[in-house]
Tab-separated table of C-alpha atoms in Angstrom:
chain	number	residue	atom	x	y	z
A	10	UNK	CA	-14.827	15.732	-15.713
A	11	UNK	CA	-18.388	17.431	-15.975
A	12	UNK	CA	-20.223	18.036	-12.760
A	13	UNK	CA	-23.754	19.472	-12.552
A	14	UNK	CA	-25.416	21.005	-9.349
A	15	UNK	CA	-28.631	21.956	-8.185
A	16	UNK	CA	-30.157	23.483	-5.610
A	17	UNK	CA	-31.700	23.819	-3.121
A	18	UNK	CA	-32.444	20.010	-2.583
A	19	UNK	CA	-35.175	20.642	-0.436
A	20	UNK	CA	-37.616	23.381	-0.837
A	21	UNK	CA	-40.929	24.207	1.086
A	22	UNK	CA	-42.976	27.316	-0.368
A	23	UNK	CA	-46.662	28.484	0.355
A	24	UNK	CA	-49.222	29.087	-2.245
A	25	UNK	CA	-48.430	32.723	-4.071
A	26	UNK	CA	-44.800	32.963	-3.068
A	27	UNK	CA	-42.142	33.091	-6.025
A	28	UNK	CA	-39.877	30.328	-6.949
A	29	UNK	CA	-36.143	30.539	-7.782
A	30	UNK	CA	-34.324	27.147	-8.398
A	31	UNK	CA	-30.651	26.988	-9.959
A	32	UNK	CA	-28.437	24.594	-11.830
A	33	UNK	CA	-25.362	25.137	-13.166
A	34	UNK	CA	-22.829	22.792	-14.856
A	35	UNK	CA	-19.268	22.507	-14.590
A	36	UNK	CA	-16.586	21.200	-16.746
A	37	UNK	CA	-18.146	21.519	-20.344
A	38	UNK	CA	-18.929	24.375	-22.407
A	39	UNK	CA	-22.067	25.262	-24.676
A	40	UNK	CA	-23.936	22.549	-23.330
A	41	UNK	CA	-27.510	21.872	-24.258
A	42	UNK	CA	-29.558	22.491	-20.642
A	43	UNK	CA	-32.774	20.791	-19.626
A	44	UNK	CA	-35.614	21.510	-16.799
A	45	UNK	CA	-37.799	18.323	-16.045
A	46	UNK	CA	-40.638	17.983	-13.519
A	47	UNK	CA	-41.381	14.789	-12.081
A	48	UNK	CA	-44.607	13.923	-10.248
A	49	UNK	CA	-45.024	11.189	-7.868
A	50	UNK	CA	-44.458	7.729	-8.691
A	51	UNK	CA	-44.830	9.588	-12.679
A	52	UNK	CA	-42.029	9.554	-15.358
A	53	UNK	CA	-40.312	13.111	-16.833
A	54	UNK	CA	-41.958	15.907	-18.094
A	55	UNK	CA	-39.658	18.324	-20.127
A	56	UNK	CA	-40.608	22.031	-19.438
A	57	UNK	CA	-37.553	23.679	-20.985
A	58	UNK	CA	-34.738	23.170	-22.926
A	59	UNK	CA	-31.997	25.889	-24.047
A	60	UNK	CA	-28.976	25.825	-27.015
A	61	UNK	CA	-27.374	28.996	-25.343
A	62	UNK	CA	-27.448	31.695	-23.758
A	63	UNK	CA	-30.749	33.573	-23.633
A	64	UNK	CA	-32.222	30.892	-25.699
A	65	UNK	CA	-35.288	29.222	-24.075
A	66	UNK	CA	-38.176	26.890	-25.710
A	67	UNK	CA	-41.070	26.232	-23.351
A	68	UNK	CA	-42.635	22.475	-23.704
A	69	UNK	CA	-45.923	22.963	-22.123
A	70	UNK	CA	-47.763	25.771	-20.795
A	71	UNK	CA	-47.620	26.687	-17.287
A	72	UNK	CA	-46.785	28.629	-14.406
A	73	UNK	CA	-43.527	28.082	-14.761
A	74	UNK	CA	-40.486	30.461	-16.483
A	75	UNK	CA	-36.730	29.234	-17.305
A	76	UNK	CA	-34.027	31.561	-18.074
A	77	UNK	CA	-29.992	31.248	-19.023
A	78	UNK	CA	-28.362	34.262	-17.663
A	79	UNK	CA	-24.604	32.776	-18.311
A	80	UNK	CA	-23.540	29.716	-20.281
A	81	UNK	CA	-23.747	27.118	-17.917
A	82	UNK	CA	-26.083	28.471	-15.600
A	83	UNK	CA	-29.665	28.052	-15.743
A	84	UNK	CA	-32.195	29.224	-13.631
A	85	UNK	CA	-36.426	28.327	-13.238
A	86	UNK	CA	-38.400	30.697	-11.531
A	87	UNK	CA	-42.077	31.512	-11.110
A	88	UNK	CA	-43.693	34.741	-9.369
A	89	UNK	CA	-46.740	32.940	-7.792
A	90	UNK	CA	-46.862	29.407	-7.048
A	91	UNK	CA	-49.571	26.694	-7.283
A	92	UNK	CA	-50.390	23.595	-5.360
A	93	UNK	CA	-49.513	21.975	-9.213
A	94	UNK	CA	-46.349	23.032	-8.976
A	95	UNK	CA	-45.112	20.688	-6.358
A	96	UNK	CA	-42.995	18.109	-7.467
A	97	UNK	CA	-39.696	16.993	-7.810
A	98	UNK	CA	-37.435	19.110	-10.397
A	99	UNK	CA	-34.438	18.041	-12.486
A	100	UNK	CA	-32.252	19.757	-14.561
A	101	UNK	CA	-29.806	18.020	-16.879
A	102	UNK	CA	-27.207	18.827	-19.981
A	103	UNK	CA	-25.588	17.285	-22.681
A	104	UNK	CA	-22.877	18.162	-25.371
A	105	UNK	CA	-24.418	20.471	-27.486
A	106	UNK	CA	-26.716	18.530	-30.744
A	107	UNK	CA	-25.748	15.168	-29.089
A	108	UNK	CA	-27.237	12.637	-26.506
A	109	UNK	CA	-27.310	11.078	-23.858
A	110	UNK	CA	-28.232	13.433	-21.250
A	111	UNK	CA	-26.667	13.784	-17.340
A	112	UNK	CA	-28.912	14.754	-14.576
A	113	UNK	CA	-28.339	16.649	-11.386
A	114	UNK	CA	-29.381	15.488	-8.051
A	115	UNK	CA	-32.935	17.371	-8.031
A	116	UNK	CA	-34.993	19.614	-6.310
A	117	UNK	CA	-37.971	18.144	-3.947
A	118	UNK	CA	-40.468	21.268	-3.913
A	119	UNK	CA	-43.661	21.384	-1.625
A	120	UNK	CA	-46.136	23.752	-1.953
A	121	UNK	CA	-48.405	23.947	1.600
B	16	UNK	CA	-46.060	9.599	-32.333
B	17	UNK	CA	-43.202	8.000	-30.215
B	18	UNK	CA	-43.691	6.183	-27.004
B	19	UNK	CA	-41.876	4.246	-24.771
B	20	UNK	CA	-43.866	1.975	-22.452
B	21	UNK	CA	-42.345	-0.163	-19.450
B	22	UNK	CA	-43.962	-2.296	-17.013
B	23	UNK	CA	-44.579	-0.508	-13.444
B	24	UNK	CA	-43.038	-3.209	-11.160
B	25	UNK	CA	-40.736	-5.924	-10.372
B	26	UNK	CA	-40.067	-7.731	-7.486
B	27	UNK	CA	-36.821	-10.190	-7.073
B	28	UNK	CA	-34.640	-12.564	-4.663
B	29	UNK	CA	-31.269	-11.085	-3.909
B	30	UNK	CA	-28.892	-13.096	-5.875
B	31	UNK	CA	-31.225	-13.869	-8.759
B	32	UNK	CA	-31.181	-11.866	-12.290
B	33	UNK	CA	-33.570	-9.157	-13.157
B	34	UNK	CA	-34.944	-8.679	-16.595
B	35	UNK	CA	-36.865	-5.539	-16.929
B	36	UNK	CA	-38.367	-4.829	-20.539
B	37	UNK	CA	-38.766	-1.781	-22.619
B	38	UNK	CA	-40.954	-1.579	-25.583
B	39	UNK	CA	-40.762	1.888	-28.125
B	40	UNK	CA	-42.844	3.059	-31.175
B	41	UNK	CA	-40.281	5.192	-33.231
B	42	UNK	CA	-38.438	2.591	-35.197
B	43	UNK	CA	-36.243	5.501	-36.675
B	44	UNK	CA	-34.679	5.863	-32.675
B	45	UNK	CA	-30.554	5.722	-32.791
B	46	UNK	CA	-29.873	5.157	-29.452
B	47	UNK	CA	-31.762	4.002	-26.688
B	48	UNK	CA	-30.468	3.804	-22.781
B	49	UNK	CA	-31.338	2.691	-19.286
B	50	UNK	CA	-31.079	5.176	-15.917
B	51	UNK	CA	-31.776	4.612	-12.719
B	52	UNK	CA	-33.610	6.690	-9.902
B	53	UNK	CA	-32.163	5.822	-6.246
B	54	UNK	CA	-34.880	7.144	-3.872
B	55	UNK	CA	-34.964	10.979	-3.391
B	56	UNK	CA	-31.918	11.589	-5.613
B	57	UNK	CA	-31.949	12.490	-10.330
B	58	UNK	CA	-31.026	10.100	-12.679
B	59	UNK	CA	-28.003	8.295	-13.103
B	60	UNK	CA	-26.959	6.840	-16.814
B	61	UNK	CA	-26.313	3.220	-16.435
B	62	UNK	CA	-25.959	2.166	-20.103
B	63	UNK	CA	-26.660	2.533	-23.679
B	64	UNK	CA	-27.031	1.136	-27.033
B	65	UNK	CA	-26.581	1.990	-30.330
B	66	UNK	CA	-29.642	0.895	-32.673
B	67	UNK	CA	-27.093	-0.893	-34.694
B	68	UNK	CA	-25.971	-3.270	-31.975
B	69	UNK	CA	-28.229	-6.400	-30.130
B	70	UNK	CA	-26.282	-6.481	-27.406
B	71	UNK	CA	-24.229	-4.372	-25.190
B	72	UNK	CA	-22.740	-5.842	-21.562
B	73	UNK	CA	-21.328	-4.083	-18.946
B	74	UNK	CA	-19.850	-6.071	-15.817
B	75	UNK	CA	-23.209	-7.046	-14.075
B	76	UNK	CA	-25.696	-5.093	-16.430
B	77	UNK	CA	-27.137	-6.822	-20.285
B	78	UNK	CA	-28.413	-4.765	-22.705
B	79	UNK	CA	-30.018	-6.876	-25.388
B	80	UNK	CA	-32.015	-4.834	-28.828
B	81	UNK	CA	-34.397	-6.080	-30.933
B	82	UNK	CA	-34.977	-3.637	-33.354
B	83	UNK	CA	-37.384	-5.849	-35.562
B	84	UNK	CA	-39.846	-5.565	-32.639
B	85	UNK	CA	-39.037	-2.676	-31.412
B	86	UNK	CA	-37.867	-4.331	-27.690
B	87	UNK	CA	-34.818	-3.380	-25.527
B	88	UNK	CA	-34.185	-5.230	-22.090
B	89	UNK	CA	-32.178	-4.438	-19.338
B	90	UNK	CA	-30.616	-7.604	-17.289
B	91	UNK	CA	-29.195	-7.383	-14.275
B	92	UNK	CA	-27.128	-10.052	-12.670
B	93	UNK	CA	-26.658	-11.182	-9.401
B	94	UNK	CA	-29.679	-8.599	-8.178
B	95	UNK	CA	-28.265	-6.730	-5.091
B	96	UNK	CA	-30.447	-4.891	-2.584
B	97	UNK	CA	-28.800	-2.066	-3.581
B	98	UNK	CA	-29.992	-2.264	-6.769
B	99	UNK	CA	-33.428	-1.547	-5.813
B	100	UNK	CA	-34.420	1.423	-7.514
B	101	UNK	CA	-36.513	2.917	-10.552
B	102	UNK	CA	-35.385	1.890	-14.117
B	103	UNK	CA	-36.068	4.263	-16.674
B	104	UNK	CA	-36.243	3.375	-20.638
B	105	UNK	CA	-35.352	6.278	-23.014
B	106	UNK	CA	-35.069	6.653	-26.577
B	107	UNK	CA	-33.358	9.361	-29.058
B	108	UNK	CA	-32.360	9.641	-32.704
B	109	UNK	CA	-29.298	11.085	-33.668
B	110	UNK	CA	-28.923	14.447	-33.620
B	111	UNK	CA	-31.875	15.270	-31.701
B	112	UNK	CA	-31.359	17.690	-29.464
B	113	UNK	CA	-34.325	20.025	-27.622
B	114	UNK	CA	-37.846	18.993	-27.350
B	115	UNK	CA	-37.149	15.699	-29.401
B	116	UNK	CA	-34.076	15.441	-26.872
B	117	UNK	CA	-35.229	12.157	-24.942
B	118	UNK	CA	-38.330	9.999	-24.666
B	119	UNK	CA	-38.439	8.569	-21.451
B	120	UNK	CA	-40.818	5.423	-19.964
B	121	UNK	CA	-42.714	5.560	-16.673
B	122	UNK	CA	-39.871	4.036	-15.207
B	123	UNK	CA	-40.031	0.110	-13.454
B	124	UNK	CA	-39.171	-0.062	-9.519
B	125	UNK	CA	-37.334	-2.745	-9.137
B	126	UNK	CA	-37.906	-4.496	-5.572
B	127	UNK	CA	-35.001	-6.625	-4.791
B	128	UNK	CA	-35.785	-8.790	-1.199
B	129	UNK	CA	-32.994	-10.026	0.556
């Protein structure tokens, strides 16, 4: 069966430092990958999606960079981050050019 | 454009059913599902429905379409405490994929007291 991870679940960052969360996915291949931010008590913002490898589309401008180094790996990052950015992050996938999508546990980020 | 608007909050008895309503724009959507949001933790898929169908059940859980007015409904039966959580509505068409991938509601919370 298909398994996705993220991590870390928990991360605490000051202002200015970079940003390096993972997800990877496990038991499927060529799946469509998704990054998500959600703010408190807010619904899902998509930031990123990506068909394959290398293959990124940015939803909304920001601080904020997504890359696919390996299939089913995929990887958001930032060099300096904002107070904005705090929030809770959640990747998902789905078979590729098909619905619905599965979501990973998440990744609770501060920013002090 | 599409939208998907839910109603922020519901509050029920253990034991009692929950009805918590979903209303969407984009009457071309193909499929359109329920998650839920434990505290702290992503979403988990509970259900979903093919546009073609006005109902879908699944042990405690009633999906019910109407596409004429663009409602869906989730019911739950027998509320739990552990079913206290955060409902999300979400729409699709077929063969979407990328940015028109899924869009979601705000998401109900869904207070069950015991």
């Amino acid at each position: 069966s298909q398994t996705i991870h993220q991590w870390p679940a928990t991360l605490v960052q000051p202002v200015g430092s970079p940003l390096s969360l993972e997800c990877t996915v496990e038991g499927t291949s060529n799946p469509n990958l998704y990054w998500y931010r959600q703010a408190a008590g807010r619904g899902l913002q998509l930031l990123f999606y990506s068909v394959g490898i290398g293959q990124i589309s940015s939803e909304v401008p920001q601080n904020l960079s997504a890359s696919r180094p390996q299939d089913r790996q995929f990887i958001l990052s930032s060099k300096k981050l904002l107070l904005s950015d705090s929030g809770f992050y959640l990747c998902a996938w789905s078979v590729r050019g098909r619905q619905p999508q599965h979501f990973g546990d998440g990744t609770r980020l501060s920013i002090l | 454009g599409e939208d998907v608007e839910q109603s922020l909050f519901l509050s029920v008895r253990e034991g009692d059913s929950s009805v918590i309503n979903c209303t969407y724009t984009d009457s071309s959507s193909t499929y359109l599902y329920w998650y839920k949001q434990e505290p702290g933790a992503g979403l988990q898929l509970l259900t979903y429905i093919f546009s073609n169908m006005d109902m879908k059940q699944d042990q405690r859980l009633t999906v019910l379409l109407n596409k004429k007015d663009k409602h869906l409904s989730l019911r739950i039966a027998d509320t739990q405490t552990g079913d206290s959580a955060i409902y999300f509505c979400a729409e699709s068409k077929e063969g979407d994929t990328g940015r028109r991938a899924l869009t979601f509601g705000s998401g109900t919370r869904l207070q069950v007291q015991p």
